[in-house]
Structures are given as C-alpha cells and as structure tokens.
mmCIF file of C-alpha atoms in Angstrom:
data_model
loop_
_atom_site.group_PDB
_atom_site.id
_atom_site.type_symbol
_atom_site.label_atom_id
_atom_site.label_comp_id
_atom_site.label_asym_id
_atom_site.label_seq_id
_atom_site.Cartn_x
_atom_site.Cartn_y
_atom_site.Cartn_z
ATOM 1 C CA MET X 279 7.969 24.067 -1.442
ATOM 2 C CA SER X 280 4.935 24.857 -3.562
ATOM 3 C CA PRO X 281 1.758 22.782 -3.086
ATOM 4 C CA LEU X 282 2.204 21.370 -6.607
ATOM 5 C CA LEU X 283 5.761 20.226 -5.880
ATOM 6 C CA LEU X 284 4.606 18.693 -2.621
ATOM 7 C CA VAL X 285 1.830 16.737 -4.353
ATOM 8 C CA VAL X 286 4.329 15.447 -6.940
ATOM 9 C CA LEU X 287 6.749 14.371 -4.221
ATOM 10 C CA LEU X 288 3.970 12.701 -2.225
ATOM 11 C CA ALA X 289 2.797 10.875 -5.349
ATOM 12 C CA LEU X 290 6.324 9.562 -6.000
ATOM 13 C CA LEU X 291 6.992 8.574 -2.385
ATOM 14 C CA LEU X 292 3.620 6.892 -1.892
ATOM 15 C CA GLY X 293 3.685 5.520 -5.438
ATOM 16 C CA ILE X 294 6.943 3.662 -4.895
ATOM 17 C CA GLN X 295 4.978 0.853 -3.235
ATOM 18 C CA PRO X 296 2.617 0.084 -6.167
ATOM 19 C CA VAL X 297 5.488 0.632 -8.614
ATOM 20 C CA THR X 298 7.483 -2.047 -6.803
ATOM 21 C CA THR X 299 4.575 -4.497 -6.850
ATOM 22 C CA ASP X 300 2.508 -3.681 -9.951
ATOM 23 C CA VAL X 301 5.342 -3.668 -12.505
ATOM 24 C CA TYR X 302 6.335 -7.020 -11.047
ATOM 25 C CA LEU X 303 2.900 -8.666 -11.170
ATOM 26 C CA PRO X 304 2.626 -9.525 -14.893
ATOM 27 C CA ALA X 305 6.147 -10.984 -14.753
ATOM 28 C CA LEU X 306 5.434 -13.432 -11.925
ATOM 29 C CA PRO X 307 4.508 -16.497 -14.018
ATOM 30 C CA ALA X 308 7.528 -15.957 -16.306
ATOM 31 C CA LEU X 309 9.778 -15.352 -13.327
ATOM 32 C CA GLN X 310 8.548 -18.525 -11.639
ATOM 33 C CA ALA X 311 9.257 -20.579 -14.762
ATOM 34 C CA ASP X 312 12.681 -19.003 -15.372
ATOM 35 C CA LEU X 313 13.937 -19.489 -11.809
ATOM 36 C CA ARG X 314 12.162 -22.852 -11.428
ATOM 37 C CA ALA X 315 10.639 -21.893 -8.104
ATOM 38 C CA PRO X 316 7.584 -23.303 -6.280
ATOM 39 C CA MET X 317 4.551 -21.082 -5.617
ATOM 40 C CA ALA X 318 5.448 -20.672 -1.927
ATOM 41 C CA GLU X 319 8.812 -19.112 -2.847
ATOM 42 C CA VAL X 320 7.201 -16.819 -5.409
ATOM 43 C CA GLN X 321 4.737 -15.566 -2.802
ATOM 44 C CA LEU X 322 7.679 -15.081 -0.426
ATOM 45 C CA THR X 323 9.014 -12.363 -2.739
ATOM 46 C CA PHE X 324 5.859 -10.437 -1.800
ATOM 47 C CA ALA X 325 5.625 -11.436 1.844
ATOM 48 C CA ALA X 326 9.304 -10.783 2.607
ATOM 49 C CA LEU X 327 9.143 -7.369 0.969
ATOM 50 C CA LEU X 328 6.127 -6.454 3.085
ATOM 51 C CA LEU X 329 7.701 -7.719 6.312
ATOM 52 C CA ALA X 330 10.818 -5.637 5.653
ATOM 53 C CA PHE X 331 8.637 -2.681 4.671
ATOM 54 C CA GLY X 332 6.694 -2.819 7.929
ATOM 55 C CA THR X 333 9.582 -3.603 10.269
ATOM 56 C CA SER X 334 11.940 -1.010 8.810
ATOM 57 C CA GLN X 335 9.461 1.769 9.548
ATOM 58 C CA LEU X 336 9.964 1.177 13.263
ATOM 59 C CA VAL X 337 13.582 2.232 12.649
ATOM 60 C CA TRP X 338 13.055 4.920 10.019
ATOM 61 C CA GLY X 339 10.305 6.688 11.999
ATOM 62 C CA PRO X 340 12.334 7.556 15.116
ATOM 63 C CA LEU X 341 15.371 8.309 12.952
ATOM 64 C CA SER X 342 13.336 10.853 10.968
ATOM 65 C CA ASP X 343 12.029 12.438 14.176
ATOM 66 C CA ARG X 344 15.629 12.744 15.392
ATOM 67 C CA PHE X 345 17.485 13.808 12.229
ATOM 68 C CA GLY X 346 14.716 15.088 9.942
ATOM 69 C CA ARG X 347 12.833 13.752 6.925
ATOM 70 C CA ARG X 348 15.350 14.782 4.249
ATOM 71 C CA PRO X 349 18.379 12.638 5.261
ATOM 72 C CA ILE X 350 16.149 9.590 5.792
ATOM 73 C CA LEU X 351 14.509 10.035 2.394
ATOM 74 C CA LEU X 352 17.853 10.373 0.621
ATOM 75 C CA ALA X 353 19.296 7.313 2.372
ATOM 76 C CA GLY X 354 16.174 5.267 1.738
ATOM 77 C CA MET X 355 15.991 6.095 -1.964
ATOM 78 C CA ALA X 356 19.699 5.359 -2.456
ATOM 79 C CA LEU X 357 19.121 1.946 -0.858
ATOM 80 C CA TYR X 358 16.116 1.416 -3.133
ATOM 81 C CA VAL X 359 18.158 1.999 -6.278
ATOM 82 C CA LEU X 360 20.849 -0.455 -5.158
ATOM 83 C CA ALA X 361 18.268 -3.076 -4.148
ATOM 84 C CA SER X 362 16.471 -2.724 -7.487
ATOM 85 C CA ILE X 363 19.731 -3.331 -9.341
ATOM 86 C CA ALA X 364 20.201 -6.457 -7.220
ATOM 87 C CA CYS X 365 16.695 -7.638 -8.252
ATOM 88 C CA VAL X 366 17.565 -7.255 -11.925
ATOM 89 C CA LEU X 367 20.758 -9.283 -11.506
ATOM 90 C CA ALA X 368 19.393 -11.940 -9.105
ATOM 91 C CA PRO X 369 20.596 -15.395 -10.274
ATOM 92 C CA SER X 370 18.179 -17.417 -8.130
ATOM 93 C CA MET X 371 14.949 -17.133 -6.181
ATOM 94 C CA PRO X 372 16.683 -16.890 -2.759
ATOM 95 C CA ALA X 373 18.820 -14.024 -4.083
ATOM 96 C CA LEU X 374 15.718 -12.301 -5.428
ATOM 97 C CA VAL X 375 13.963 -12.698 -2.076
ATOM 98 C CA TRP X 376 16.858 -11.001 -0.260
ATOM 99 C CA ALA X 377 16.945 -8.203 -2.822
ATOM 100 C CA ARG X 378 13.205 -7.708 -2.285
ATOM 101 C CA VAL X 379 13.830 -7.525 1.469
ATOM 102 C CA ALA X 380 16.235 -4.628 0.858
ATOM 103 C CA GLN X 381 13.668 -2.997 -1.424
ATOM 104 C CA GLY X 382 11.034 -3.333 1.282
ATOM 105 C CA ALA X 383 13.289 -1.648 3.845
ATOM 106 C CA ALA X 384 13.887 1.228 1.430
ATOM 107 C CA ILE X 385 10.181 1.614 0.658
ATOM 108 C CA GLY X 386 9.599 1.929 4.404
ATOM 109 C CA ALA X 387 11.623 5.151 4.487
ATOM 110 C CA ALA X 388 9.727 6.675 1.543
ATOM 111 C CA VAL X 389 6.179 5.871 2.637
ATOM 112 C CA MET X 390 6.735 6.585 6.329
ATOM 113 C CA CYS X 391 8.243 9.990 5.564
ATOM 114 C CA ALA X 392 5.424 10.818 3.141
ATOM 115 C CA ARG X 393 2.798 10.331 5.854
ATOM 116 C CA ALA X 394 4.894 12.237 8.396
ATOM 117 C CA ILE X 395 5.445 15.133 5.964
ATOM 118 C CA VAL X 396 1.686 15.585 5.605
ATOM 119 C CA ARG X 397 1.331 15.784 9.388
ATOM 120 C CA ASP X 398 4.306 18.184 9.609
ATOM 121 C CA LEU X 399 2.627 20.662 7.289
ATOM 122 C CA TYR X 400 -1.157 20.320 7.660
ATOM 123 C CA PRO X 401 -3.884 20.042 10.304
ATOM 124 C CA PRO X 402 -5.913 16.781 10.312
ATOM 125 C CA LEU X 403 -8.787 17.479 7.896
ATOM 126 C CA GLU X 404 -6.610 19.327 5.387
ATOM 127 C CA GLY X 405 -4.023 16.592 5.842
ATOM 128 C CA ALA X 406 -6.572 13.988 4.736
ATOM 129 C CA ARG X 407 -7.336 16.038 1.638
ATOM 130 C CA MET X 408 -3.635 16.517 0.834
ATOM 131 C CA MET X 409 -3.020 12.804 1.354
ATOM 132 C CA SER X 410 -5.874 12.143 -1.053
ATOM 133 C CA ARG X 411 -4.192 14.375 -3.666
ATOM 134 C CA GLY X 412 -0.944 12.493 -3.237
ATOM 135 C CA LEU X 413 -2.747 9.177 -3.547
ATOM 136 C CA SER X 414 -4.462 10.423 -6.710
ATOM 137 C CA GLY X 415 -0.966 10.922 -8.079
ATOM 138 C CA LEU X 416 -0.135 7.406 -6.924
ATOM 139 C CA GLY X 417 -3.089 6.200 -8.979
ATOM 140 C CA VAL X 418 -1.792 7.982 -12.073
ATOM 141 C CA ILE X 419 1.580 6.280 -11.631
ATOM 142 C CA ALA X 420 -0.037 2.914 -10.990
ATOM 143 C CA VAL X 421 -2.097 3.128 -14.194
ATOM 144 C CA VAL X 422 1.136 2.759 -16.149
ATOM 145 C CA CYS X 423 2.856 0.132 -13.995
ATOM 146 C CA ALA X 424 1.095 -3.157 -14.798
ATOM 147 C CA PRO X 425 0.807 -2.504 -18.578
ATOM 148 C CA LEU X 426 4.482 -1.526 -18.605
ATOM 149 C CA GLY X 427 5.442 -4.685 -16.723
ATOM 150 C CA GLY X 428 3.410 -6.841 -19.103
ATOM 151 C CA LEU X 429 4.874 -5.236 -22.219
ATOM 152 C CA LEU X 430 8.482 -5.375 -20.999
ATOM 153 C CA THR X 431 8.079 -9.016 -19.983
ATOM 154 C CA ASP X 432 6.458 -9.988 -23.299
ATOM 155 C CA TRP X 433 8.836 -8.022 -25.522
ATOM 156 C CA LEU X 434 12.092 -8.501 -23.594
ATOM 157 C CA HIS X 435 12.329 -10.369 -20.286
ATOM 158 C CA TRP X 436 11.089 -10.187 -16.723
ATOM 159 C CA ARG X 437 14.461 -8.634 -15.813
ATOM 160 C CA ALA X 438 13.626 -5.743 -18.133
ATOM 161 C CA ALA X 439 10.454 -5.162 -16.122
ATOM 162 C CA MET X 440 12.518 -5.066 -12.933
ATOM 163 C CA SER X 441 14.874 -2.537 -14.582
ATOM 164 C CA ALA X 442 11.984 -0.047 -14.641
ATOM 165 C CA LEU X 443 12.215 0.089 -10.844
ATOM 166 C CA VAL X 444 15.842 1.233 -11.071
ATOM 167 C CA VAL X 445 14.840 4.109 -13.352
ATOM 168 C CA PHE X 446 11.943 5.156 -11.098
ATOM 169 C CA GLY X 447 14.086 5.068 -7.962
ATOM 170 C CA ALA X 448 16.940 7.019 -9.509
ATOM 171 C CA GLY X 449 14.612 9.710 -10.839
ATOM 172 C CA THR X 450 12.902 10.125 -7.469
ATOM 173 C CA LEU X 451 16.263 10.301 -5.682
ATOM 174 C CA VAL X 452 17.467 13.095 -7.977
ATOM 175 C CA LEU X 453 14.257 15.119 -7.505
ATOM 176 C CA LEU X 454 14.458 14.766 -3.724
ATOM 177 C CA ALA X 455 18.100 15.814 -3.667
ATOM 178 C CA LEU X 456 17.421 18.916 -5.766
ATOM 179 C CA ARG X 457 14.013 20.130 -4.589
ATOM 180 C CA PHE X 458 12.918 18.665 -1.246
ATOM 181 C CA ARG X 459 13.194 20.948 1.776
ATOM 182 C CA GLU X 460 13.035 19.779 5.373
ATOM 183 C CA THR X 461 9.497 19.826 6.840
ATOM 184 C CA ILE X 462 9.897 18.698 10.436
ATOM 185 C CA PRO X 463 8.993 21.591 12.770
ATOM 186 C CA ALA X 464 11.676 20.682 15.322
ATOM 187 C CA ARG X 465 13.983 17.697 15.584
ATOM 188 C CA ASN X 466 13.505 15.621 18.706
ATOM 189 C CA PRO X 467 16.885 14.894 20.369
ATOM 190 C CA ASP X 468 15.320 12.168 22.534
ATOM 191 C CA ALA X 469 13.604 10.321 19.677
ATOM 192 C CA LEU X 470 16.092 7.432 19.734
ATOM 193 C CA ALA X 471 16.287 6.969 23.508
ATOM 194 C CA PRO X 472 15.012 3.387 24.090
ATOM 195 C CA GLY X 473 12.959 4.235 27.174
ATOM 196 C CA MET X 474 11.406 7.306 25.587
ATOM 197 C CA LEU X 475 10.757 5.412 22.353
ATOM 198 C CA TRP X 476 9.001 2.571 24.169
ATOM 199 C CA ARG X 477 6.824 4.998 26.132
ATOM 200 C CA ARG X 478 5.848 6.832 22.958
ATOM 201 C CA TRP X 479 4.955 3.666 21.118
ATOM 202 C CA ARG X 480 2.805 2.589 24.059
ATOM 203 C CA GLN X 481 1.139 6.004 24.105
ATOM 204 C CA ILE X 482 0.475 5.841 20.371
ATOM 205 C CA ALA X 483 -0.759 2.239 20.434
ATOM 206 C CA ALA X 484 -3.205 2.991 23.252
ATOM 207 C CA ASN X 485 -4.799 5.950 21.478
ATOM 208 C CA PRO X 486 -8.296 4.956 20.266
ATOM 209 C CA THR X 487 -8.086 7.228 17.207
ATOM 210 C CA PHE X 488 -4.821 5.602 16.181
ATOM 211 C CA ILE X 489 -6.286 2.123 16.702
ATOM 212 C CA THR X 490 -9.361 3.023 14.650
ATOM 213 C CA TYR X 491 -7.585 4.440 11.637
ATOM 214 C CA SER X 492 -4.787 1.882 11.715
ATOM 215 C CA LEU X 493 -7.416 -0.854 11.536
ATOM 216 C CA LEU X 494 -9.113 0.960 8.651
ATOM 217 C CA SER X 495 -5.929 1.487 6.636
ATOM 218 C CA THR X 496 -4.625 -1.998 7.445
ATOM 219 C CA GLY X 497 -7.825 -3.704 6.348
ATOM 220 C CA SER X 498 -7.983 -1.639 3.173
ATOM 221 C CA TYR X 499 -4.396 -2.404 2.223
ATOM 222 C CA VAL X 500 -4.491 -6.128 3.070
ATOM 223 C CA ALA X 501 -7.657 -6.660 1.012
ATOM 224 C CA LEU X 502 -5.929 -4.969 -1.928
ATOM 225 C CA PHE X 503 -2.781 -7.010 -1.327
ATOM 226 C CA ILE X 504 -4.739 -10.274 -1.524
ATOM 227 C CA PHE X 505 -5.958 -9.300 -4.968
ATOM 228 C CA LEU X 506 -2.513 -8.167 -6.108
ATOM 229 C CA ALA X 507 -0.723 -11.274 -4.859
ATOM 230 C CA SER X 508 -3.188 -13.712 -6.445
ATOM 231 C CA SER X 509 -4.512 -11.905 -9.524
ATOM 232 C CA SER X 510 -1.759 -12.705 -12.025
ATOM 233 C CA PHE X 511 -2.029 -16.435 -11.337
ATOM 234 C CA VAL X 512 -5.846 -16.476 -11.304
ATOM 235 C CA LEU X 513 -6.338 -14.234 -14.327
ATOM 236 C CA ILE X 514 -3.364 -15.275 -16.468
ATOM 237 C CA GLU X 515 -2.787 -18.903 -15.502
ATOM 238 C CA SER X 516 -6.296 -20.090 -14.591
ATOM 239 C CA LEU X 517 -8.518 -17.876 -16.789
ATOM 240 C CA GLY X 518 -6.175 -17.471 -19.765
ATOM 241 C CA LEU X 519 -5.817 -13.688 -19.826
ATOM 242 C CA SER X 520 -2.773 -12.418 -21.760
ATOM 243 C CA ARG X 521 -0.114 -10.381 -19.960
ATOM 244 C CA VAL X 522 -0.984 -7.280 -21.975
ATOM 245 C CA ALA X 523 -4.699 -7.683 -21.206
ATOM 246 C CA TYR X 524 -3.828 -8.241 -17.556
ATOM 247 C CA GLY X 525 -1.912 -4.971 -17.598
ATOM 248 C CA ALA X 526 -5.001 -3.259 -19.011
ATOM 249 C CA VAL X 527 -7.137 -4.710 -16.205
ATOM 250 C CA MET X 528 -4.700 -3.372 -13.619
ATOM 251 C CA ALA X 529 -4.603 0.013 -15.335
ATOM 252 C CA GLY X 530 -8.389 0.158 -15.046
ATOM 253 C CA ASN X 531 -8.044 -0.696 -11.370
ATOM 254 C CA SER X 532 -5.678 2.231 -10.868
ATOM 255 C CA ALA X 533 -7.888 4.612 -12.861
ATOM 256 C CA LEU X 534 -10.874 3.800 -10.656
ATOM 257 C CA TYR X 535 -8.685 4.348 -7.609
ATOM 258 C CA ILE X 536 -8.056 7.885 -8.835
ATOM 259 C CA VAL X 537 -11.832 8.349 -9.133
ATOM 260 C CA GLY X 538 -12.178 7.119 -5.549
ATOM 261 C CA THR X 539 -9.604 9.585 -4.203
ATOM 262 C CA ILE X 540 -11.273 12.480 -6.042
ATOM 263 C CA ALA X 541 -14.638 11.444 -4.590
ATOM 264 C CA CYS X 542 -12.979 11.268 -1.174
ATOM 265 C CA ARG X 543 -11.840 14.890 -1.316
ATOM 266 C CA ARG X 544 -15.274 16.133 -2.360
ATOM 267 C CA LEU X 545 -17.179 14.017 0.155
ATOM 268 C CA LEU X 546 -14.915 15.082 3.016
ATOM 269 C CA VAL X 547 -15.856 18.702 2.378
ATOM 270 C CA ARG X 548 -19.564 17.922 2.063
ATOM 271 C CA TRP X 549 -20.074 15.146 4.636
ATOM 272 C CA GLY X 550 -17.010 15.138 6.884
ATOM 273 C CA ILE X 551 -14.915 12.114 7.797
ATOM 274 C CA ARG X 552 -17.468 9.978 9.661
ATOM 275 C CA ARG X 553 -20.243 10.016 7.050
ATOM 276 C CA THR X 554 -17.814 9.589 4.162
ATOM 277 C CA VAL X 555 -16.172 6.505 5.677
ATOM 278 C CA PHE X 556 -19.545 5.098 6.772
ATOM 279 C CA ALA X 557 -20.899 5.197 3.204
ATOM 280 C CA ALA X 558 -17.713 3.752 1.718
ATOM 281 C CA GLY X 559 -17.974 0.842 4.162
ATOM 282 C CA PHE X 560 -21.127 -0.392 2.406
ATOM 283 C CA VAL X 561 -19.355 -0.366 -0.953
ATOM 284 C CA THR X 562 -16.429 -2.322 0.474
ATOM 285 C CA PHE X 563 -18.612 -4.983 2.079
ATOM 286 C CA ALA X 564 -20.644 -5.397 -1.108
ATOM 287 C CA ALA X 565 -17.424 -5.923 -3.080
ATOM 288 C CA GLY X 566 -16.151 -8.602 -0.686
ATOM 289 C CA ALA X 567 -19.457 -10.466 -0.574
ATOM 290 C CA LEU X 568 -19.807 -10.380 -4.372
ATOM 291 C CA MET X 569 -16.283 -11.715 -5.018
ATOM 292 C CA ALA X 570 -16.677 -14.531 -2.483
ATOM 293 C CA ALA X 571 -20.137 -15.533 -3.722
ATOM 294 C CA LEU X 572 -19.054 -15.631 -7.363
ATOM 295 C CA ALA X 573 -15.908 -17.626 -6.582
ATOM 296 C CA TRP X 574 -17.651 -20.081 -4.286
ATOM 297 C CA PHE X 575 -20.750 -20.766 -6.371
ATOM 298 C CA GLY X 576 -19.559 -19.864 -9.856
ATOM 299 C CA TRP X 577 -16.097 -21.371 -10.260
ATOM 300 C CA GLY X 578 -16.252 -24.192 -12.790
ATOM 301 C CA GLN X 579 -19.470 -22.900 -14.348
ATOM 302 C CA PRO X 580 -19.325 -21.934 -18.045
ATOM 303 C CA TRP X 581 -20.395 -18.362 -17.271
ATOM 304 C CA TYR X 582 -17.563 -17.736 -14.781
ATOM 305 C CA GLY X 583 -14.830 -15.596 -16.290
ATOM 306 C CA VAL X 584 -12.454 -12.694 -15.801
ATOM 307 C CA TRP X 585 -15.359 -10.364 -15.049
ATOM 308 C CA ALA X 586 -16.218 -12.347 -11.887
ATOM 309 C CA VAL X 587 -12.864 -11.349 -10.377
ATOM 310 C CA VAL X 588 -12.479 -7.894 -11.876
ATOM 311 C CA LEU X 589 -15.967 -6.499 -11.226
ATOM 312 C CA PRO X 590 -15.882 -6.948 -7.412
ATOM 313 C CA GLN X 591 -12.316 -5.642 -7.318
ATOM 314 C CA TYR X 592 -13.274 -2.530 -9.273
ATOM 315 C CA LEU X 593 -16.092 -1.928 -6.806
ATOM 316 C CA PHE X 594 -13.681 -2.344 -3.895
ATOM 317 C CA ILE X 595 -11.062 0.009 -5.320
ATOM 318 C CA LEU X 596 -13.519 2.912 -5.427
ATOM 319 C CA ALA X 597 -14.024 2.680 -1.668
ATOM 320 C CA HIS X 598 -10.298 2.036 -1.182
ATOM 321 C CA GLY X 599 -9.783 5.535 -2.573
ATOM 322 C CA VAL X 600 -11.698 6.807 0.476
ATOM 323 C CA HIS X 601 -10.486 4.492 3.220
ATOM 324 C CA GLN X 602 -6.770 4.609 2.490
ATOM 325 C CA PRO X 603 -6.127 8.390 2.570
ATOM 326 C CA VAL X 604 -8.453 8.862 5.544
ATOM 327 C CA GLY X 605 -6.917 5.908 7.392
ATOM 328 C CA GLN X 606 -3.292 6.879 6.763
ATOM 329 C CA SER X 607 -3.725 10.526 7.699
ATOM 330 C CA GLY X 608 -6.084 9.763 10.593
ATOM 331 C CA ALA X 609 -3.674 7.369 12.283
ATOM 332 C CA VAL X 610 -0.972 10.040 12.429
ATOM 333 C CA ALA X 611 -3.212 13.056 13.114
ATOM 334 C CA PRO X 612 -3.283 12.905 16.944
ATOM 335 C CA PHE X 613 0.535 13.054 17.168
ATOM 336 C CA PRO X 614 1.959 16.257 15.632
ATOM 337 C CA GLN X 615 5.125 15.914 17.740
ATOM 338 C CA MET X 616 5.538 12.174 17.055
ATOM 339 C CA ALA X 617 4.430 11.924 13.437
ATOM 340 C CA GLY X 618 7.388 9.755 12.432
ATOM 341 C CA ALA X 619 6.863 7.239 15.233
ATOM 342 C CA ALA X 620 3.086 7.103 14.659
ATOM 343 C CA SER X 621 3.523 6.667 10.909
ATOM 344 C CA ALA X 622 6.074 3.917 11.527
ATOM 345 C CA LEU X 623 3.856 1.982 13.930
ATOM 346 C CA ASN X 624 0.890 2.262 11.564
ATOM 347 C CA GLY X 625 2.996 0.946 8.704
ATOM 348 C CA PHE X 626 4.364 -1.904 10.810
ATOM 349 C CA ILE X 627 0.872 -3.066 11.737
ATOM 350 C CA THR X 628 -0.309 -2.902 8.132
ATOM 351 C CA MET X 629 2.637 -4.773 6.675
ATOM 352 C CA GLY X 630 2.653 -7.346 9.473
ATOM 353 C CA ALA X 631 -0.938 -8.251 8.604
ATOM 354 C CA ALA X 632 -0.116 -8.358 4.882
ATOM 355 C CA PHE X 633 2.916 -10.565 5.551
ATOM 356 C CA GLY X 634 0.736 -13.085 7.387
ATOM 357 C CA MET X 635 -1.786 -13.114 4.568
ATOM 358 C CA GLY X 636 1.009 -13.549 2.031
ATOM 359 C CA LEU X 637 2.285 -16.660 3.800
ATOM 360 C CA TRP X 638 -1.255 -18.042 4.009
ATOM 361 C CA LEU X 639 -1.910 -17.375 0.322
ATOM 362 C CA GLY X 640 1.282 -19.170 -0.671
ATOM 363 C CA ARG X 641 -0.019 -22.342 0.995
ATOM 364 C CA ALA X 642 -3.744 -21.945 0.247
ATOM 365 C CA MET X 643 -3.768 -21.083 -3.455
ATOM 366 C CA ASP X 644 -4.982 -24.127 -5.375
ATOM 367 C CA GLY X 645 -5.474 -22.885 -8.925
ATOM 368 C CA THR X 646 -8.930 -21.508 -8.152
ATOM 369 C CA PRO X 647 -9.959 -18.013 -6.996
ATOM 370 C CA ARG X 648 -11.686 -19.353 -3.876
ATOM 371 C CA PRO X 649 -8.901 -18.965 -1.243
ATOM 372 C CA ALA X 650 -8.151 -15.393 -2.312
ATOM 373 C CA ALA X 651 -11.856 -14.527 -2.454
ATOM 374 C CA LEU X 652 -12.460 -15.781 1.088
ATOM 375 C CA GLY X 653 -9.488 -13.792 2.409
ATOM 376 C CA PHE X 654 -10.746 -10.763 0.504
ATOM 377 C CA LEU X 655 -14.198 -11.099 2.100
ATOM 378 C CA LEU X 656 -12.653 -11.376 5.564
ATOM 379 C CA TRP X 657 -10.799 -8.091 5.284
ATOM 380 C CA CYS X 658 -13.646 -6.292 3.532
ATOM 381 C CA THR X 659 -15.775 -7.237 6.542
ATOM 382 C CA VAL X 660 -13.128 -5.848 8.910
ATOM 383 C CA ILE X 661 -13.094 -2.569 6.964
ATOM 384 C CA ALA X 662 -16.876 -2.251 6.960
ATOM 385 C CA LEU X 663 -17.268 -2.998 10.664
ATOM 386 C CA THR X 664 -14.520 -0.494 11.497
ATOM 387 C CA ALA X 665 -16.171 2.158 9.321
ATOM 388 C CA TRP X 666 -19.603 1.585 10.854
ATOM 389 C CA THR X 667 -18.525 1.403 14.507
ATOM 390 C CA LEU X 668 -15.049 2.562 15.550
ATOM 391 C CA VAL X 669 -14.804 5.480 13.128
ATOM 392 C CA GLN X 670 -18.196 6.727 14.309
ATOM 393 C CA LYS X 671 -17.040 6.539 17.946
ATOM 394 C CA HIS X 672 -13.365 7.508 17.750
ATOM 395 C CA GLY X 673 -13.202 9.316 14.422
ATOM 396 C CA ASP X 674 -12.178 12.662 15.876
ATOM 397 C CA THR X 675 -8.772 13.406 14.307
ATOM 398 C CA GLY X 676 -8.159 16.463 16.419
ATOM 399 C CA GLN X 677 -4.917 16.757 18.317
ATOM 400 C CA HIS X 678 -4.722 14.997 21.687
#
C-alpha cells in the first residue's frame, strides 16, 4: 500500500469515532424530545457506546494478532453498518442504546486495528508522525460532521443525521475490501490462549512506557469527551445557539485540531517527544483552568456567553493534536510483537474512564456549564502532570 492510501485508511478508521459522535451531537436535543427520554438515558447513548468500544478491543486485539488485521477490519465494519441501520430505525431510547452498544463494539475493531497497523509498519518516532498524519485526516472528516448533523436534523430529522453513519460505514467497508492489504508481520498462533493472553496483558500493563502514554491519551480523550457530551446542551439549550451555528463551532474545533496535529509533526522533528509533550502540557492546563474559572465565576453574569465555553476548548484542542497521536502511538510502541493486545488494553482503559465520566455527567449536569467545566479541569490537570513528570521519566518509546 502506498503511504497516501495508508493515510486515507488511517483517517477513515480513526475518524469513525468522531463521525459516530459528532454527527450525532447536534441531534441530541431533538432526539431527546422525540423519544421522550430523560437526560440520564440520553447520556447513556454515549456512555454505553464508549463502554462497548473499550471492552470490545480486549477481544478484537488478540483476534487481530491471531488472524490478522484484515479479517477483523472487514468484520468490524460490516457490524458497524448493521448497527448504524439499527440506530436509524430505533423506535425507543432503550433500542437506540443497544444499537449504540453494537456501534461501539464495531468502532473498537476499526480504531484498535488502526493503531496496530501503525506499529506493524513503522518504528516508534516515525509511527508517531504517521499517526499524526492519520489524525490530521480525522480532523478533516470531523470538520464536516457536526455541521452535517445540524443541517440534516434541521432540514429533515435526527434519523437523517444517523443515516449519514450508514453511508460512511459502507464506503469505508468497500475501500477496505478492495484496497487494504494485510500488515501484520507474522500471525501469533498463541494469541488467544487464555494463559498466554493474561501473561501478555500483565506484561503490557506493568510497562512504565505503556502506563505513561496510556494515561496521556486517556486524559486527552476524556477531557474532549466531557466537552462533546455536554456541549450541545450547554450551547444550544442553555446559551441559545442554533444547531447550524453549533455545527460551525464544532467545525472550528476540528479545524484547530488539524493545526495541532500539523504542529505536532513539526515539533517532534525539532524538539523530540519529551519537549513537545512538555510544552503542550502548559497549553492544556491553561485551557482547563480558564474554562473552570469562567464557568464558576462568570455563569449568570451578563458578559458570560458562548465564547466562555468555546475559547478554552479551542485552546485545549490545539494541545490535543499533540497529546493524542503521541499517546496512542507511544502506548503501543514498546510491543512490536503484541501491537494488537497493547492497542486493545490502551483503548479499554481510555473508554472505561470515559464511560465513568459519562455516567457522572448524566447525573451532574444541571443546566449550567459548571459540572462539565470542573470535570474538564480535572482531566486537563491529569494530562499536564503526566506530560511534566511521567513522560519526562518514561518517555522512551524504544522497543523493550
């Protein structure tokens, strides 16, 4: 496969996660009203998807090490298409939740294999740069998602917005079937043996480099998830932003993410991993502190508006473009022979944390931005402390 084809495939496989969430975001208030569901059930459509996403990777990872990346990708994308059709047709909120669970399991195959493919083909530093290229492509895809979801919901129905996921999944499945070639260096016949699998997971989980970069990527994703899960209600319901304007805000978020990933690639060449992550940690912490301070002291004041939520988030997303590619590639880098298992465990940890935050948000949201802002500050602090300490100590992504 050519490098260009590989970047396109990585963008689609990694981009399936924001496609599944961002197209859906502008439709949430309309969906809640149509299905007459309480806020806790609406948030469960996020939390359940993430739990299935994380848990399924523990299955997909060893399966891909045993049978290869290609069959797992094809099976996962076929499941995604079927689950997306079920979302479109869901007659009730419980049915939608179960369809989102199936979507989450399918996403697990795509994202886990994407990270493993990078490790199959590239050494650690080049892998981080290739992951950054793929995530730049993710940003391009994400720019379109929220505006598209807002327009489809306004012009047609929230089910029309969900139909976009069917189209995306089917297109990706066709491209994989026609163009993707197996990347795993050698299939591992013992990958599914329970004893061997347990020993490998223990070996991976005890590796300080894995712990470091899993904490970095987990913190970066969960902070973003808090914004995604709460933003449509805060910006549309509480601050009166239209769905189309909300889509434009999210498109700007994605565009700045692309800027962050481009900066990541250039800084990695100039500064290396440790210095790049260290500097981005200051940006992340500043974003978390600013959002929390504005929400805590400004909510209810006449000057508080959309900008008080969007400005800190835009600052955060620039650093997210550094932390996420470095964290995802760094967690898998020490395990060239166990890339699937390492990718799966990293994904499970990330989604487990996001699932817990999703449940908390469903209970804590009170019509103000304060609960989300406090959770955002918490995880921005985790990211910054990891960048300033653990990455500096255990940031070597060489093979062990």
